CSV table of C-alpha atoms in Angstrom, one decimal:
chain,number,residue,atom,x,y,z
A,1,UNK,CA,-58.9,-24.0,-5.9
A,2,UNK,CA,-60.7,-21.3,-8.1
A,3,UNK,CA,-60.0,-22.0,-11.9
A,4,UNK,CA,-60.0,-19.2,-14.0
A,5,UNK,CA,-60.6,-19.9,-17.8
A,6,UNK,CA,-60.9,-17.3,-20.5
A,7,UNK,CA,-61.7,-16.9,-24.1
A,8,UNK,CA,-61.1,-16.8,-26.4
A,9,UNK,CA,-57.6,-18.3,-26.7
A,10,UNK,CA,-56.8,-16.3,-29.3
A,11,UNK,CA,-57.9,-13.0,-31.1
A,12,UNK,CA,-57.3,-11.5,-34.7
A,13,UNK,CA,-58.2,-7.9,-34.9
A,14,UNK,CA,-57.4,-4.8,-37.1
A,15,UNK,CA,-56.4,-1.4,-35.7
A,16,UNK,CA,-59.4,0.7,-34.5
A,17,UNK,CA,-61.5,-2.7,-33.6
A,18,UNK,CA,-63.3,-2.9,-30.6
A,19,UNK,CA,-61.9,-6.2,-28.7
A,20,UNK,CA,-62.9,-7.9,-25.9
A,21,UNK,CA,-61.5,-10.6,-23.7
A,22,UNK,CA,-63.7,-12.5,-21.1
A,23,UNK,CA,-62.5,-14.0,-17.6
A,24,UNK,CA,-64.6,-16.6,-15.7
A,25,UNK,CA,-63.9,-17.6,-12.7
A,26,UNK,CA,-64.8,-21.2,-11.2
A,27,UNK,CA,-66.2,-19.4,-8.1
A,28,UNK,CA,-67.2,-16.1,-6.9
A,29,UNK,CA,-64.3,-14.1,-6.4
A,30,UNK,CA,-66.7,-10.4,-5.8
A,31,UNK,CA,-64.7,-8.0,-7.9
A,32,UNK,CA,-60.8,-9.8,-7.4
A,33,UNK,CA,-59.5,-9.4,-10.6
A,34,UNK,CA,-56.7,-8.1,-12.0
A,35,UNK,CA,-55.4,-7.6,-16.1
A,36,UNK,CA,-52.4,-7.5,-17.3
A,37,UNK,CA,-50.7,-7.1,-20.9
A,38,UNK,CA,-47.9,-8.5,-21.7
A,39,UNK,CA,-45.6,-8.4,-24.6
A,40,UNK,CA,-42.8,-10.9,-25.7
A,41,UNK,CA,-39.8,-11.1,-23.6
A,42,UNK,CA,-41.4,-8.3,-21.2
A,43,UNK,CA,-43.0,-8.5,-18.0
A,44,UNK,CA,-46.6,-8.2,-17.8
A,45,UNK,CA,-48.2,-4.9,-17.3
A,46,UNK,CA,-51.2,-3.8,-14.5
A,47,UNK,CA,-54.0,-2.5,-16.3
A,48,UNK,CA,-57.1,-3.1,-14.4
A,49,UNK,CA,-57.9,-3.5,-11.0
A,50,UNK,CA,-61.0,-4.3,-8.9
A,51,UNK,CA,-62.1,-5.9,-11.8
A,52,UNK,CA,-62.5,-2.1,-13.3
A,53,UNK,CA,-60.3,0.4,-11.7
A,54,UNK,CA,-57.9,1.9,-14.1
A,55,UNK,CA,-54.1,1.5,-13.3
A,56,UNK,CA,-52.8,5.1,-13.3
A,57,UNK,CA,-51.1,5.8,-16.8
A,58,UNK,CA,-53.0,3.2,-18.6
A,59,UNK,CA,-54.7,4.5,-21.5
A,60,UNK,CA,-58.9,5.3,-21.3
A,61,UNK,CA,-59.3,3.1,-24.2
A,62,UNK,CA,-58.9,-0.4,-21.7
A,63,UNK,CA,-61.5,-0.9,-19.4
A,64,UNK,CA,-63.2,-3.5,-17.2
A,65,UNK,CA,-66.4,-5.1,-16.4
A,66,UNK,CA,-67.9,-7.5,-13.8
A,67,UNK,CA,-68.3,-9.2,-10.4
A,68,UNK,CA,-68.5,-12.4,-8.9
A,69,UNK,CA,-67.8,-15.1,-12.0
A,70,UNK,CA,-67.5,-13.1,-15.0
A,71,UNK,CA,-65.6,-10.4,-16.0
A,72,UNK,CA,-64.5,-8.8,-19.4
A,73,UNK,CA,-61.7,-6.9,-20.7
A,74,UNK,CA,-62.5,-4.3,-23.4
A,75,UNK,CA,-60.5,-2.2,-25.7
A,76,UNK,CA,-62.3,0.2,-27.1
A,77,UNK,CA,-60.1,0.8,-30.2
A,78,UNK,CA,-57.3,-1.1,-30.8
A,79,UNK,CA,-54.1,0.4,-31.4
A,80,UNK,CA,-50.5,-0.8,-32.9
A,81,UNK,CA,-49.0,-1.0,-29.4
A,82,UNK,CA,-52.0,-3.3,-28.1
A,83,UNK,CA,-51.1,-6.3,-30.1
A,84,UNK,CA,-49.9,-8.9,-27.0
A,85,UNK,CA,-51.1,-11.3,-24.2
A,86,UNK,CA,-53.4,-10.8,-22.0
A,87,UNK,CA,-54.1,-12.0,-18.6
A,88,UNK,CA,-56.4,-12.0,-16.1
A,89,UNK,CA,-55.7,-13.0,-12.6
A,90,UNK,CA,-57.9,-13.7,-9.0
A,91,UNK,CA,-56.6,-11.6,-6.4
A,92,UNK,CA,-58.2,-12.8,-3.2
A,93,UNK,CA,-57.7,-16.1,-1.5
A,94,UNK,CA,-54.8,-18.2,-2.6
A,95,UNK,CA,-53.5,-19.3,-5.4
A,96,UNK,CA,-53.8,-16.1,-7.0
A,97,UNK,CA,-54.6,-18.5,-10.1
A,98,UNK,CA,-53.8,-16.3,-13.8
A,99,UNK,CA,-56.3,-17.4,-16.3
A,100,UNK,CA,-54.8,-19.3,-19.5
A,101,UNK,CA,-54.3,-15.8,-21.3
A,102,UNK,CA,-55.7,-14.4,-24.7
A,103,UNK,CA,-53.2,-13.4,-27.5
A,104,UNK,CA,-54.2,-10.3,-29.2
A,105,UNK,CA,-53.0,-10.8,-33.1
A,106,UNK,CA,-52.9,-8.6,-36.0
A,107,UNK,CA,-55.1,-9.2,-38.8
B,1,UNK,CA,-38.5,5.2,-9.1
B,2,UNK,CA,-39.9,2.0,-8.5
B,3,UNK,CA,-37.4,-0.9,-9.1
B,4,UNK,CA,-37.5,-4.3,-9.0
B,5,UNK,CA,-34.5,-6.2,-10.3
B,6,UNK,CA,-34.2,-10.2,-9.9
B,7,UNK,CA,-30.4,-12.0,-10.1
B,8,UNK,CA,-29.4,-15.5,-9.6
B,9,UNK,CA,-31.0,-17.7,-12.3
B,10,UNK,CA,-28.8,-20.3,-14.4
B,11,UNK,CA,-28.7,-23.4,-15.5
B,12,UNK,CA,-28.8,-26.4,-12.8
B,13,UNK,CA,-29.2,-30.0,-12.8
B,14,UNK,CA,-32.2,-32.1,-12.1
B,15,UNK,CA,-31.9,-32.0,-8.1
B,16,UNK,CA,-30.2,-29.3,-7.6
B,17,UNK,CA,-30.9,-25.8,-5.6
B,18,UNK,CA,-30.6,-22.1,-6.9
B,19,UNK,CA,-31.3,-18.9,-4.4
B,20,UNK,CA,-33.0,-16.0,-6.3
B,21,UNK,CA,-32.8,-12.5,-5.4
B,22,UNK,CA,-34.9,-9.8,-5.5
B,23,UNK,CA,-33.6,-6.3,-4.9
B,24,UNK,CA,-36.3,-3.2,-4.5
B,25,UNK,CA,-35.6,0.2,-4.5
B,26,UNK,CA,-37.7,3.0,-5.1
B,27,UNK,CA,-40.7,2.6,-2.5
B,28,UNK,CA,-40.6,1.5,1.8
B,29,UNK,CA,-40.0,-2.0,1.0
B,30,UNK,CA,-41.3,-3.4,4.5
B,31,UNK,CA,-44.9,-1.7,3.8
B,32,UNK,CA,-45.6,-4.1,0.7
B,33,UNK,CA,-46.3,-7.6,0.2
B,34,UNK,CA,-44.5,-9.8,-2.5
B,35,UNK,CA,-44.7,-12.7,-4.4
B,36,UNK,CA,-42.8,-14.5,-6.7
B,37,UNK,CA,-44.4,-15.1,-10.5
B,38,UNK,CA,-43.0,-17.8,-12.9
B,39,UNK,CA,-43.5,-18.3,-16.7
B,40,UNK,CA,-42.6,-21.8,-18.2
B,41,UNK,CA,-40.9,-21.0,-21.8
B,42,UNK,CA,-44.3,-20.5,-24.3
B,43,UNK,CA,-46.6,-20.8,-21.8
B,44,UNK,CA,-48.7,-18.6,-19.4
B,45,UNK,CA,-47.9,-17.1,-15.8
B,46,UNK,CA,-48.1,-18.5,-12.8
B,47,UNK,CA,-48.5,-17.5,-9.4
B,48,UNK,CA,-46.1,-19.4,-6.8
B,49,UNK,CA,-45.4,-17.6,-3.3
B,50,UNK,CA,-46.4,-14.9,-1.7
B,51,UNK,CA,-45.0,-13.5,1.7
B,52,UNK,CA,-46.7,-10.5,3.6
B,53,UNK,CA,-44.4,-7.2,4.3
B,54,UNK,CA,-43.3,-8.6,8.0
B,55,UNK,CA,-43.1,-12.0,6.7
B,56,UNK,CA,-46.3,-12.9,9.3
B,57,UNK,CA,-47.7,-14.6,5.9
B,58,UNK,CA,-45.9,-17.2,3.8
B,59,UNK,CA,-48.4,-19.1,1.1
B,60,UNK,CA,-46.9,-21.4,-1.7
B,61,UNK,CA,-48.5,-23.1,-4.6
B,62,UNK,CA,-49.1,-26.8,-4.6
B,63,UNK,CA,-46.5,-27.3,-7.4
B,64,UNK,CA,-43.3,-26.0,-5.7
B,65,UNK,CA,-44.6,-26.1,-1.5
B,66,UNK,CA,-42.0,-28.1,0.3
B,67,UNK,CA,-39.1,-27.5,-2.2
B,68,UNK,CA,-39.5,-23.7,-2.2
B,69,UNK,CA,-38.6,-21.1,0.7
B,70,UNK,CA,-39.4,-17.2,-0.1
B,71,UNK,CA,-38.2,-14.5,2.0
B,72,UNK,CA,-37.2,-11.2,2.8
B,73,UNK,CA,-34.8,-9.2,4.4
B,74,UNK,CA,-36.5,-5.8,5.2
B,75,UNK,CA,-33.2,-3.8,6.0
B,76,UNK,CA,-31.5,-4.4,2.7
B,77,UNK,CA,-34.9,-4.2,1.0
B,78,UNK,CA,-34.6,-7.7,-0.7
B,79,UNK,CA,-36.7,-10.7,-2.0
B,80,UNK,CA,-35.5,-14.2,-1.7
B,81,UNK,CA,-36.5,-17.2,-3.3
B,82,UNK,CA,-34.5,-20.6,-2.2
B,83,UNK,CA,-35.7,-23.3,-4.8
B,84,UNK,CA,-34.8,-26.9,-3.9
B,85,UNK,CA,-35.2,-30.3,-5.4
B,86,UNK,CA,-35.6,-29.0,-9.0
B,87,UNK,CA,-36.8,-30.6,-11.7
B,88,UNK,CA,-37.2,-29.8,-15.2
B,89,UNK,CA,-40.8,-28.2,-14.8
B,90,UNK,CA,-39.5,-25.6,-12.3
B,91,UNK,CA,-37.5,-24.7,-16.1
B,92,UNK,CA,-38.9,-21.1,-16.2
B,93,UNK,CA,-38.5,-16.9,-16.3
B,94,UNK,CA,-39.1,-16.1,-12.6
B,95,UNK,CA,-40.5,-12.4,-11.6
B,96,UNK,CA,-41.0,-11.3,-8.5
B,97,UNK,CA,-44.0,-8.5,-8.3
B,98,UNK,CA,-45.1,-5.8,-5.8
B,99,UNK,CA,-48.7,-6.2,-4.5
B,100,UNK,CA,-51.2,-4.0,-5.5
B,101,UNK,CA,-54.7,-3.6,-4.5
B,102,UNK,CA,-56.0,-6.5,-6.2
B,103,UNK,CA,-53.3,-6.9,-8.5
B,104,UNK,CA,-49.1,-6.3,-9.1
B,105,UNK,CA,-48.2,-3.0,-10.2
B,106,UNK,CA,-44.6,-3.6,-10.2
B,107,UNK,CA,-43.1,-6.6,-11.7
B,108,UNK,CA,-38.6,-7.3,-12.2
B,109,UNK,CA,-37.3,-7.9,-15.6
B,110,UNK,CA,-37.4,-11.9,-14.8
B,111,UNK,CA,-34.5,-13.9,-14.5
B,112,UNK,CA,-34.3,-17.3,-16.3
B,113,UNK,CA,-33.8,-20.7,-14.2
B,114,UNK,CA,-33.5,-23.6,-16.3
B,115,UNK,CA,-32.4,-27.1,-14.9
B,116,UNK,CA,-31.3,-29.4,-16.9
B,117,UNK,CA,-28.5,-32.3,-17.1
């Protein structure tokens, strides 16, 4: 099975920092990848698609690089209500493995 | 509206079986595929079934094929889950999530199994 691994583990940043979150997968997976937020006690949240297709409603200040292995998450500047988990997933083949997630924590 | 609303967790003994439910509203049910999500208390997410929109295609993860049936009922627009032979590391939130293009773009509010003696 594909093993996705990202890092870091954990992130402390400061509102208006530019953050970013990396995703590598064991194997090529073309541009299958997904990432989600999520927040305590709430379901995770879509935000990129295709590796860097924007979910609709998602704010312009997320986006998504990358194709075959590696892939990053970017925030561009980080805002009160981006402080959470993130998650990045495979989404071709099965299992659609999740990497470990990345917490995003306030400095 | 897109809904996805999950019912039937609770606490059951080591050995035991529980039936989750999933029920959709909101979007032509039969037209997407589904999957179930779990998420161990603390820890990350993962994937463990998926089943295609006429249920043609039925995959499982290692860690709960065998024990675990999903399904769907198409007319009443519902998800199942039938979990058997639990053991404490099946102890999780369980979502079930709408397929996306590459990804879930609806996810239920979870519904907590935890099996215990």
């Amino acid at each position: 099975d594909v093993q996705m691994t990202q890092s870091p583990s954990s992130v402390s940043a400061s509102v208006g920092d530019r953050v970013t979150i990396t995703c590598r997968a064991s194997q090529g997976i073309s541009s299958w990848l997904a990432w989600y937020q999520q927040k305590p006690g709430k379901a995770p949240k879509l935000l990129i698609y295709a590796a860097s297709s924007l979910q609709s409603g998602v704010p312009s200040r997320f986006s998504g690089t990358g194709s075959g292995t590696d892939f990053t998450l970017t925030i561009s500047s980080l805002q009160p209500e981006d402080f959470a988990t993130y998650y990045c997933q495979k989404a071709n083949g099965f299992p659609w493995t999740f990497g470990q997630g990345t917490k995003v924590e306030i400095k | 509206e897109v809904l996805l609303v999950e019912s039937g967790g609770g606490l059951v003994q080591p050995g035991g079986s529980l039936r989750l439910s999933c029920a959709a509203s909101g979007f032509t049910f039969s037209n997407y595929n589904m999957n179930w999500v779990r998420q161990a208390p603390g820890k990350g997410l993962e994937w463990i079934s998926y089943i295609s929109g006429r249920s043609s295609s039925i995959y499982y993860a290692d860690s709960v094929k065998g024990r675990f049936t999903i399904s769907r009922d198409n007319a009443n627009n519902s998800l199942f889950l039938q979990m058997n032979s639990l053991r404490a590391e099946d102890t999780a939130v369980y979502y079930c999530a709408r397929v996306f293009t590459g990804g879930y773009d609806y996810w239920g509010q979870g519904t907590l199994v935890t099996v215990s003696s």
